[in-house]
């Protein structure tokens, strides 16, 4: 089996496992429509996972298996940690007493990763404002319905084990040294999965379509 096939198998396993966790998340307002949209979920998660080194993927897979064995839902924990920023009063009153304590080492490594990834995100946002604007905002939305890139990233990293975070940080540093941009790679994957030739084409055609619709008053 080719190395790329092995990686795709791992990615597939991660998506299947996360999808189960995602479906079990209890939302305050009831089940969300996105919990029944597997196609979008698969596109978003695979676009991210396919940029990771195999060692990081395997380490994260171990995290998911350990979480399942311990009766934890890491996807639910991710959203809970995000609420420390989006709904601090609710978080402190209803969630914090029941959540696993985040180790200082986890916070330290996560913040290093965030620094790299947000710098990459800003570069991509500057060059591809239309396409990146279709996803999560850089800042929290006023109505609180869309969590920012920064808050989402931190919430997710806080659910990773120290081993996975260390491997992830090594990967990030390696990509930075090579002049790569992990965030751009993710958006590139997303554009292709939605049928575009590449990210440049998605940006160009998307802006053109939006401008045409606006001009025609549709």
PDB file of C-alpha atoms in Angstrom, residues 35-214:
ATOM      1  CA  UNK A  35     -24.670  17.318  13.485  1.00  0.00           C
ATOM      2  CA  UNK A  36     -26.552  15.650  10.621  1.00  0.00           C
ATOM      3  CA  UNK A  37     -24.387  17.049   7.811  1.00  0.00           C
ATOM      4  CA  UNK A  38     -21.683  14.437   7.387  1.00  0.00           C
ATOM      5  CA  UNK A  39     -20.533  15.680   3.969  1.00  0.00           C
ATOM      6  CA  UNK A  40     -19.561  19.112   5.279  1.00  0.00           C
ATOM      7  CA  UNK A  41     -18.050  17.601   8.406  1.00  0.00           C
ATOM      8  CA  UNK A  42     -15.922  15.237   6.320  1.00  0.00           C
ATOM      9  CA  UNK A  43     -14.730  18.021   4.018  1.00  0.00           C
ATOM     10  CA  UNK A  44     -13.764  20.324   6.858  1.00  0.00           C
ATOM     11  CA  UNK A  45     -12.004  17.730   8.989  1.00  0.00           C
ATOM     12  CA  UNK A  46     -10.254  15.900   6.151  1.00  0.00           C
ATOM     13  CA  UNK A  47      -8.997  19.211   4.734  1.00  0.00           C
ATOM     14  CA  UNK A  48      -7.258  19.785   8.058  1.00  0.00           C
ATOM     15  CA  UNK A  49      -6.083  16.249   8.778  1.00  0.00           C
ATOM     16  CA  UNK A  50      -4.557  15.790   5.318  1.00  0.00           C
ATOM     17  CA  UNK A  51      -2.060  18.557   6.090  1.00  0.00           C
ATOM     18  CA  UNK A  52      -0.750  16.718   9.174  1.00  0.00           C
ATOM     19  CA  UNK A  53       2.261  14.420   9.320  1.00  0.00           C
ATOM     20  CA  UNK A  54       1.471  10.758   9.836  1.00  0.00           C
ATOM     21  CA  UNK A  55       3.057  10.799  13.311  1.00  0.00           C
ATOM     22  CA  UNK A  56       0.668  13.539  14.436  1.00  0.00           C
ATOM     23  CA  UNK A  57      -2.326  11.733  12.978  1.00  0.00           C
ATOM     24  CA  UNK A  58      -1.460   8.505  14.778  1.00  0.00           C
ATOM     25  CA  UNK A  59      -0.853  10.322  18.060  1.00  0.00           C
ATOM     26  CA  UNK A  60      -4.225  12.059  17.788  1.00  0.00           C
ATOM     27  CA  UNK A  61      -5.872   8.730  16.991  1.00  0.00           C
ATOM     28  CA  UNK A  62      -4.464   7.391  20.267  1.00  0.00           C
ATOM     29  CA  UNK A  63      -5.940  10.421  22.023  1.00  0.00           C
ATOM     30  CA  UNK A  64      -9.388   9.608  20.645  1.00  0.00           C
ATOM     31  CA  UNK A  65      -9.148   5.953  21.625  1.00  0.00           C
ATOM     32  CA  UNK A  66      -8.025   6.847  25.144  1.00  0.00           C
ATOM     33  CA  UNK A  67     -10.825   9.381  25.482  1.00  0.00           C
ATOM     34  CA  UNK A  68     -13.393   6.824  24.386  1.00  0.00           C
ATOM     35  CA  UNK A  69     -12.045   4.245  26.841  1.00  0.00           C
ATOM     36  CA  UNK A  70     -12.258   6.807  29.649  1.00  0.00           C
ATOM     37  CA  UNK A  71     -15.819   7.807  28.738  1.00  0.00           C
ATOM     38  CA  UNK A  72     -14.845  11.304  27.593  1.00  0.00           C
ATOM     39  CA  UNK A  73     -16.046  13.115  24.486  1.00  0.00           C
ATOM     40  CA  UNK A  74     -13.155  15.303  23.228  1.00  0.00           C
ATOM     41  CA  UNK A  75     -15.353  17.052  20.678  1.00  0.00           C
ATOM     42  CA  UNK A  76     -17.793  18.072  23.398  1.00  0.00           C
ATOM     43  CA  UNK A  77     -14.862  19.189  25.556  1.00  0.00           C
ATOM     44  CA  UNK A  78     -13.587  21.333  22.677  1.00  0.00           C
ATOM     45  CA  UNK A  79     -16.855  23.260  22.518  1.00  0.00           C
ATOM     46  CA  UNK A  80     -16.953  23.528  26.289  1.00  0.00           C
ATOM     47  CA  UNK A  81     -13.472  25.058  26.427  1.00  0.00           C
ATOM     48  CA  UNK A  82     -14.468  27.500  23.691  1.00  0.00           C
ATOM     49  CA  UNK A  83     -17.254  28.796  25.916  1.00  0.00           C
ATOM     50  CA  UNK A  84     -14.696  30.133  28.366  1.00  0.00           C
ATOM     51  CA  UNK A  85     -14.273  32.915  25.805  1.00  0.00           C
ATOM     52  CA  UNK A  86     -17.743  33.074  24.250  1.00  0.00           C
ATOM     53  CA  UNK A  87     -19.860  32.695  27.415  1.00  0.00           C
ATOM     54  CA  UNK A  88     -17.534  33.184  30.407  1.00  0.00           C
ATOM     55  CA  UNK A  89     -20.244  33.443  33.070  1.00  0.00           C
ATOM     56  CA  UNK A  90     -22.007  30.297  31.913  1.00  0.00           C
ATOM     57  CA  UNK A  91     -18.665  28.531  31.585  1.00  0.00           C
ATOM     58  CA  UNK A  92     -17.601  29.307  35.146  1.00  0.00           C
ATOM     59  CA  UNK A  93     -20.998  28.457  36.620  1.00  0.00           C
ATOM     60  CA  UNK A  94     -22.059  25.377  34.638  1.00  0.00           C
ATOM     61  CA  UNK A  95     -19.004  23.860  32.942  1.00  0.00           C
ATOM     62  CA  UNK A  96     -15.717  24.617  34.700  1.00  0.00           C
ATOM     63  CA  UNK A  97     -16.452  22.489  37.810  1.00  0.00           C
ATOM     64  CA  UNK A  98     -16.919  19.380  35.667  1.00  0.00           C
ATOM     65  CA  UNK A  99     -14.173  19.784  33.054  1.00  0.00           C
ATOM     66  CA  UNK A 100     -10.723  18.163  33.185  1.00  0.00           C
ATOM     67  CA  UNK A 101      -8.099  20.602  34.461  1.00  0.00           C
ATOM     68  CA  UNK A 102      -5.933  21.896  31.620  1.00  0.00           C
ATOM     69  CA  UNK A 103      -2.285  21.398  32.525  1.00  0.00           C
ATOM     70  CA  UNK A 104       0.063  24.373  32.289  1.00  0.00           C
ATOM     71  CA  UNK A 105       2.278  22.404  29.885  1.00  0.00           C
ATOM     72  CA  UNK A 106      -0.726  21.958  27.595  1.00  0.00           C
ATOM     73  CA  UNK A 107      -1.419  25.683  27.680  1.00  0.00           C
ATOM     74  CA  UNK A 108       2.220  26.543  27.002  1.00  0.00           C
ATOM     75  CA  UNK A 109       2.545  24.311  23.939  1.00  0.00           C
ATOM     76  CA  UNK A 110      -0.894  25.270  22.653  1.00  0.00           C
ATOM     77  CA  UNK A 111      -0.057  28.975  22.788  1.00  0.00           C
ATOM     78  CA  UNK A 112       3.109  28.388  20.765  1.00  0.00           C
ATOM     79  CA  UNK A 113       1.122  26.569  18.100  1.00  0.00           C
ATOM     80  CA  UNK A 114      -1.536  29.292  18.075  1.00  0.00           C
ATOM     81  CA  UNK A 115       1.114  31.951  17.488  1.00  0.00           C
ATOM     82  CA  UNK A 116       2.351  30.174  14.365  1.00  0.00           C
ATOM     83  CA  UNK A 117      -1.081  29.338  13.025  1.00  0.00           C
ATOM     84  CA  UNK A 118      -2.625  32.774  13.545  1.00  0.00           C
ATOM     85  CA  UNK A 119       0.332  34.363  11.755  1.00  0.00           C
ATOM     86  CA  UNK A 120      -0.285  31.952   8.883  1.00  0.00           C
ATOM     87  CA  UNK A 121      -4.008  32.669   8.980  1.00  0.00           C
ATOM     88  CA  UNK A 122      -3.476  36.420   8.678  1.00  0.00           C
ATOM     89  CA  UNK A 123      -1.346  35.904   5.578  1.00  0.00           C
ATOM     90  CA  UNK A 124      -3.988  33.718   3.974  1.00  0.00           C
ATOM     91  CA  UNK A 125      -6.793  36.065   4.998  1.00  0.00           C
ATOM     92  CA  UNK A 126      -4.994  38.992   3.372  1.00  0.00           C
ATOM     93  CA  UNK A 127      -4.551  37.172   0.046  1.00  0.00           C
ATOM     94  CA  UNK A 128      -7.862  35.286  -0.012  1.00  0.00           C
ATOM     95  CA  UNK A 129     -10.385  37.493   1.813  1.00  0.00           C
ATOM     96  CA  UNK A 130     -13.446  36.152   0.014  1.00  0.00           C
ATOM     97  CA  UNK A 131     -12.833  32.435   0.455  1.00  0.00           C
ATOM     98  CA  UNK A 132     -11.571  32.675   4.037  1.00  0.00           C
ATOM     99  CA  UNK A 133     -14.520  34.941   4.798  1.00  0.00           C
ATOM    100  CA  UNK A 134     -16.859  32.028   4.107  1.00  0.00           C
ATOM    101  CA  UNK A 135     -15.539  30.252   7.186  1.00  0.00           C
ATOM    102  CA  UNK A 136     -15.057  31.235  10.788  1.00  0.00           C
ATOM    103  CA  UNK A 137     -14.450  34.948  11.442  1.00  0.00           C
ATOM    104  CA  UNK A 138     -11.198  36.312  12.786  1.00  0.00           C
ATOM    105  CA  UNK A 139     -13.118  37.982  15.608  1.00  0.00           C
ATOM    106  CA  UNK A 140     -16.207  36.813  17.502  1.00  0.00           C
ATOM    107  CA  UNK A 141     -19.433  37.667  15.672  1.00  0.00           C
ATOM    108  CA  UNK A 142     -21.644  40.216  17.386  1.00  0.00           C
ATOM    109  CA  UNK A 143     -24.567  37.801  17.678  1.00  0.00           C
ATOM    110  CA  UNK A 144     -22.288  35.164  19.186  1.00  0.00           C
ATOM    111  CA  UNK A 145     -23.340  32.546  16.635  1.00  0.00           C
ATOM    112  CA  UNK A 146     -19.928  32.107  15.007  1.00  0.00           C
ATOM    113  CA  UNK A 147     -16.875  31.349  17.109  1.00  0.00           C
ATOM    114  CA  UNK A 148     -13.652  32.921  15.887  1.00  0.00           C
ATOM    115  CA  UNK A 149     -10.735  31.040  14.372  1.00  0.00           C
ATOM    116  CA  UNK A 150      -8.596  31.839  17.395  1.00  0.00           C
ATOM    117  CA  UNK A 151     -11.085  30.597  20.008  1.00  0.00           C
ATOM    118  CA  UNK A 152     -11.904  27.461  18.023  1.00  0.00           C
ATOM    119  CA  UNK A 153      -8.222  26.620  17.586  1.00  0.00           C
ATOM    120  CA  UNK A 154      -7.449  27.034  21.275  1.00  0.00           C
ATOM    121  CA  UNK A 155     -10.450  24.948  22.303  1.00  0.00           C
ATOM    122  CA  UNK A 156      -9.388  22.112  20.045  1.00  0.00           C
ATOM    123  CA  UNK A 157      -5.727  22.160  21.058  1.00  0.00           C
ATOM    124  CA  UNK A 158      -6.720  21.980  24.720  1.00  0.00           C
ATOM    125  CA  UNK A 159      -8.231  18.539  24.063  1.00  0.00           C
ATOM    126  CA  UNK A 160      -4.972  17.085  22.676  1.00  0.00           C
ATOM    127  CA  UNK A 161      -2.559  15.090  24.815  1.00  0.00           C
ATOM    128  CA  UNK A 162       0.865  16.524  25.609  1.00  0.00           C
ATOM    129  CA  UNK A 163       2.416  13.953  23.284  1.00  0.00           C
ATOM    130  CA  UNK A 164       0.194  15.008  20.391  1.00  0.00           C
ATOM    131  CA  UNK A 165       0.793  18.691  21.085  1.00  0.00           C
ATOM    132  CA  UNK A 166       4.559  18.177  21.084  1.00  0.00           C
ATOM    133  CA  UNK A 167       4.411  16.286  17.800  1.00  0.00           C
ATOM    134  CA  UNK A 168       2.126  18.947  16.374  1.00  0.00           C
ATOM    135  CA  UNK A 169       4.486  21.732  17.426  1.00  0.00           C
ATOM    136  CA  UNK A 170       7.420  19.900  15.832  1.00  0.00           C
ATOM    137  CA  UNK A 171       5.433  19.645  12.601  1.00  0.00           C
ATOM    138  CA  UNK A 172       4.521  23.339  12.717  1.00  0.00           C
ATOM    139  CA  UNK A 173       8.123  24.382  13.242  1.00  0.00           C
ATOM    140  CA  UNK A 174       9.240  22.144  10.393  1.00  0.00           C
ATOM    141  CA  UNK A 175       6.676  23.650   8.032  1.00  0.00           C
ATOM    142  CA  UNK A 176       7.636  27.169   9.071  1.00  0.00           C
ATOM    143  CA  UNK A 177      11.294  26.423   8.397  1.00  0.00           C
ATOM    144  CA  UNK A 178      10.389  25.012   4.983  1.00  0.00           C
ATOM    145  CA  UNK A 179       8.372  28.116   4.135  1.00  0.00           C
ATOM    146  CA  UNK A 180       5.064  26.249   4.194  1.00  0.00           C
ATOM    147  CA  UNK A 181       1.758  27.523   5.540  1.00  0.00           C
ATOM    148  CA  UNK A 182      -0.428  24.912   7.246  1.00  0.00           C
ATOM    149  CA  UNK A 183      -3.502  27.140   7.118  1.00  0.00           C
ATOM    150  CA  UNK A 184      -3.136  27.789   3.411  1.00  0.00           C
ATOM    151  CA  UNK A 185      -2.762  24.058   2.811  1.00  0.00           C
ATOM    152  CA  UNK A 186      -6.016  23.457   4.670  1.00  0.00           C
ATOM    153  CA  UNK A 187      -7.898  26.068   2.651  1.00  0.00           C
ATOM    154  CA  UNK A 188      -6.357  24.706  -0.547  1.00  0.00           C
ATOM    155  CA  UNK A 189      -7.698  21.253   0.314  1.00  0.00           C
ATOM    156  CA  UNK A 190     -11.111  22.700   1.115  1.00  0.00           C
ATOM    157  CA  UNK A 191     -11.306  24.560  -2.200  1.00  0.00           C
ATOM    158  CA  UNK A 192     -10.456  21.412  -4.152  1.00  0.00           C
ATOM    159  CA  UNK A 193     -12.998  19.325  -2.265  1.00  0.00           C
ATOM    160  CA  UNK A 194     -15.657  21.843  -3.278  1.00  0.00           C
ATOM    161  CA  UNK A 195     -14.742  21.364  -6.923  1.00  0.00           C
ATOM    162  CA  UNK A 196     -12.308  24.212  -7.586  1.00  0.00           C
ATOM    163  CA  UNK A 197      -8.982  23.647  -9.297  1.00  0.00           C
ATOM    164  CA  UNK A 198      -7.139  25.419  -6.496  1.00  0.00           C
ATOM    165  CA  UNK A 199      -7.501  28.139  -3.869  1.00  0.00           C
ATOM    166  CA  UNK A 200      -6.677  30.940  -6.333  1.00  0.00           C
ATOM    167  CA  UNK A 201      -9.479  29.795  -8.607  1.00  0.00           C
ATOM    168  CA  UNK A 202     -11.917  29.553  -5.705  1.00  0.00           C
ATOM    169  CA  UNK A 203     -11.107  33.113  -4.648  1.00  0.00           C
ATOM    170  CA  UNK A 204     -11.326  34.522  -8.174  1.00  0.00           C
ATOM    171  CA  UNK A 205     -14.540  32.738  -9.180  1.00  0.00           C
ATOM    172  CA  UNK A 206     -16.155  33.305  -5.810  1.00  0.00           C
ATOM    173  CA  UNK A 207     -15.578  37.052  -5.916  1.00  0.00           C
ATOM    174  CA  UNK A 208     -16.770  37.147  -9.522  1.00  0.00           C
ATOM    175  CA  UNK A 209     -19.971  35.264  -8.698  1.00  0.00           C
ATOM    176  CA  UNK A 210     -20.692  37.445  -5.676  1.00  0.00           C
ATOM    177  CA  UNK A 211     -20.112  40.621  -7.687  1.00  0.00           C
ATOM    178  CA  UNK A 212     -22.389  39.390 -10.486  1.00  0.00           C
ATOM    179  CA  UNK A 213     -25.193  38.520  -8.071  1.00  0.00           C
ATOM    180  CA  UNK A 214     -24.898  41.921  -6.403  1.00  0.00           C
TER     181      UNK A 214
END
